[in-house]
mmCIF file of C-alpha atoms in Angstrom:
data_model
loop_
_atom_site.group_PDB
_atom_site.id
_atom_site.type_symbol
_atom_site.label_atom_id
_atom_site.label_comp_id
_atom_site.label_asym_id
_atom_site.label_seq_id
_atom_site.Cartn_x
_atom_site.Cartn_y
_atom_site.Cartn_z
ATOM 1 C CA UNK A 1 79.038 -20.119 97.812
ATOM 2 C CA UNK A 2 80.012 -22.015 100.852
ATOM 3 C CA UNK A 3 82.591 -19.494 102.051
ATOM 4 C CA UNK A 4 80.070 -16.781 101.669
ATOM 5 C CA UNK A 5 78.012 -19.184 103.840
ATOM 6 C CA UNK A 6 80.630 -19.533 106.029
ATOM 7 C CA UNK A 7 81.145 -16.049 106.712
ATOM 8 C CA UNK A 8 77.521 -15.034 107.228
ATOM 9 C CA UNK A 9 76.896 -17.642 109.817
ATOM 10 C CA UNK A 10 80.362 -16.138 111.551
ATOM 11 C CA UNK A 11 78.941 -12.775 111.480
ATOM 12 C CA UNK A 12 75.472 -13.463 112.382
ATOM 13 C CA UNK A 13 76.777 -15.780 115.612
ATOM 14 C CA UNK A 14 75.236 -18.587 114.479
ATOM 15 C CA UNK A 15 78.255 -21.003 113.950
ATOM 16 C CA UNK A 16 78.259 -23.537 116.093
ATOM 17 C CA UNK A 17 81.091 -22.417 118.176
ATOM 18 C CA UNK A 18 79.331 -18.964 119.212
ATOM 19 C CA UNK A 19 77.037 -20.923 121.670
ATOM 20 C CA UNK A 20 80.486 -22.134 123.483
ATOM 21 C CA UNK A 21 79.836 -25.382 125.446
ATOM 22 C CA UNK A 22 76.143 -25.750 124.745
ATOM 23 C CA UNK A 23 76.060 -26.853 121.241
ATOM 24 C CA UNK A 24 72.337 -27.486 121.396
ATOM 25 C CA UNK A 25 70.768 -24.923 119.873
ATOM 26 C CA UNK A 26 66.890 -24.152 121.254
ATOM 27 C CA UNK A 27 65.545 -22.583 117.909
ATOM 28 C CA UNK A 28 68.268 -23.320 114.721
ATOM 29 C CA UNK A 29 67.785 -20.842 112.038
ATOM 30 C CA UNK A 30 67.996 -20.977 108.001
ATOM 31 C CA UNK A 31 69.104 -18.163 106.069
ATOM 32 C CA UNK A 32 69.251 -17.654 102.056
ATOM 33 C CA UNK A 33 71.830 -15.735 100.962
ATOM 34 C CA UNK A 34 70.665 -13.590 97.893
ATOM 35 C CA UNK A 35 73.030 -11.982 95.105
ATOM 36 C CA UNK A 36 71.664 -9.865 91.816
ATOM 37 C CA UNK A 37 68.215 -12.090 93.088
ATOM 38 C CA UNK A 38 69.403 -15.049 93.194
ATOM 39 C CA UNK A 39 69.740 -17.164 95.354
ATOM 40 C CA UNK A 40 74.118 -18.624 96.501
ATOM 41 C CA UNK A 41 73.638 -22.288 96.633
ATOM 42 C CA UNK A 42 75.910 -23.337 99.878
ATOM 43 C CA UNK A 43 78.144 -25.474 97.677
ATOM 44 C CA UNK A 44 82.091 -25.660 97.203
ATOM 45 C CA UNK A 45 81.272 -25.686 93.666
ATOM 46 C CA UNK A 46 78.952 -22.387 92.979
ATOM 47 C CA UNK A 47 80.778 -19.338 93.125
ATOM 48 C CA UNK A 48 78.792 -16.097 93.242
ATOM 49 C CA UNK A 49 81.744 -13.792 91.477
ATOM 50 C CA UNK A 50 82.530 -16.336 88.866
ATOM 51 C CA UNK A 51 83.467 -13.107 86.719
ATOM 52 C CA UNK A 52 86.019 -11.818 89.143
ATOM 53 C CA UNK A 53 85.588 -9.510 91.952
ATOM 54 C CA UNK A 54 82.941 -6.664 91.333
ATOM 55 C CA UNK A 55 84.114 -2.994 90.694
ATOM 56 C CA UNK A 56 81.629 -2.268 93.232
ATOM 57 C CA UNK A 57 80.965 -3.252 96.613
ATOM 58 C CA UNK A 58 78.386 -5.983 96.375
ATOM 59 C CA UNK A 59 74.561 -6.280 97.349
ATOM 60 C CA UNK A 60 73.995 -9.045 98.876
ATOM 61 C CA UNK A 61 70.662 -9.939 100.866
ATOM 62 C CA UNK A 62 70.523 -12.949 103.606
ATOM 63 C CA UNK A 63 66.903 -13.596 104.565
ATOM 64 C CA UNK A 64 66.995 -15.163 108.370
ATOM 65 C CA UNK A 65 63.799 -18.026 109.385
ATOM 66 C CA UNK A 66 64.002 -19.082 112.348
ATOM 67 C CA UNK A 67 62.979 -23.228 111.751
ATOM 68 C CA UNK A 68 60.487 -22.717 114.271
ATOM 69 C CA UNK A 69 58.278 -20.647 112.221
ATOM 70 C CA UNK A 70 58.916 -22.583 109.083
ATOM 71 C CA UNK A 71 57.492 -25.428 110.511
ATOM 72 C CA UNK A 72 54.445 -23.766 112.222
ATOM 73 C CA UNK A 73 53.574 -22.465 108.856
ATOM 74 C CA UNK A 74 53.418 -25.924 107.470
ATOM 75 C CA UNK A 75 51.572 -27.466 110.044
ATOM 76 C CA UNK A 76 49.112 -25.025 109.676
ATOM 77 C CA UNK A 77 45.676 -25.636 107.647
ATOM 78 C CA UNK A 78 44.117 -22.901 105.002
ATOM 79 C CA UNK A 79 41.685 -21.407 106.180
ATOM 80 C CA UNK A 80 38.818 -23.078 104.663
ATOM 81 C CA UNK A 81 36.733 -20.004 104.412
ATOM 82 C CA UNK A 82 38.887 -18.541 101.705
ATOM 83 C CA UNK A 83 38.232 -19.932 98.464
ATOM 84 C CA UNK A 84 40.849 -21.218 95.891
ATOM 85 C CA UNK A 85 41.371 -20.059 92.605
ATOM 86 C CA UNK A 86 39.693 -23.488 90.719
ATOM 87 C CA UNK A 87 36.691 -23.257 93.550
ATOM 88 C CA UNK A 88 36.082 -19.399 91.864
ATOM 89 C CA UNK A 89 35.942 -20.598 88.888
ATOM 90 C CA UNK A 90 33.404 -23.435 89.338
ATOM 91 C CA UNK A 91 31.159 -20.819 91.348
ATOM 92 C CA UNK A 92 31.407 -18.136 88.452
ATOM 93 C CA UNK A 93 30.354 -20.876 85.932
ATOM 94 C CA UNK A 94 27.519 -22.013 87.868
ATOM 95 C CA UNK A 95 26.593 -18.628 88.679
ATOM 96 C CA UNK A 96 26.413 -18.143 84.669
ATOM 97 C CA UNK A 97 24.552 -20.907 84.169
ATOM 98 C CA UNK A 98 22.065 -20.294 86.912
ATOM 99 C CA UNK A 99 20.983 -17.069 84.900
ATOM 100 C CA UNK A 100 21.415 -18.645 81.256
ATOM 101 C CA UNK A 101 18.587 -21.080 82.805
ATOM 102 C CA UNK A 102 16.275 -18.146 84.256
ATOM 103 C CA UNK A 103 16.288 -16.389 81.085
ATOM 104 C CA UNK A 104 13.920 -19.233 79.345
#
């Protein structure tokens, strides 16, 4: 897992020695590295081919976020227009009994 790691960042420039004497990086990215849809832990214990090497050249998906946008999308607030799955529910039921009550 960590040498697949490894290798992606090396590939994708984004080792730390790709940005030569400035090694502060303005927007630091996290990437998931996916294999049969799973996800490769970045650990020197978890191998991905603990079976041996594949017969077949491997499919393997790394999803890029840049940490910027990770953290924008937490910060943000639901829209409070949009109703949740338990507020739904509590409107059907009253809605129900509303017109259980206007039937008497």
């Amino acid at each position: 897992g960590w040498d697949l790691h490894q290798q992606a960042m090396e590939v994708f420039g984004m080792n730390d020695n790709s940005h030569g004497d400035n090694t502060e990086r303005i927007d630091r990215v996290s990437f998931k590295i996916l294999y049969k849809g799973k996800r490769v832990a970045p650990t020197h214990d978890i191998l991905p081919f603990e079976k041996g090497a594949p017969t077949k050249t491997p499919k393997i998906v790394i999803m890029a976020t840049r940490q910027s946008s990770i953290m924008e999308i937490a910060n943000k607030r639901s829209d409070p227009t949009i109703r949740g799955m338990e507020e739904e529910k509590r409107k059907e039921e009253a809605t129900l009994k509303l017109k259980n009550n206007n039937r008497y």
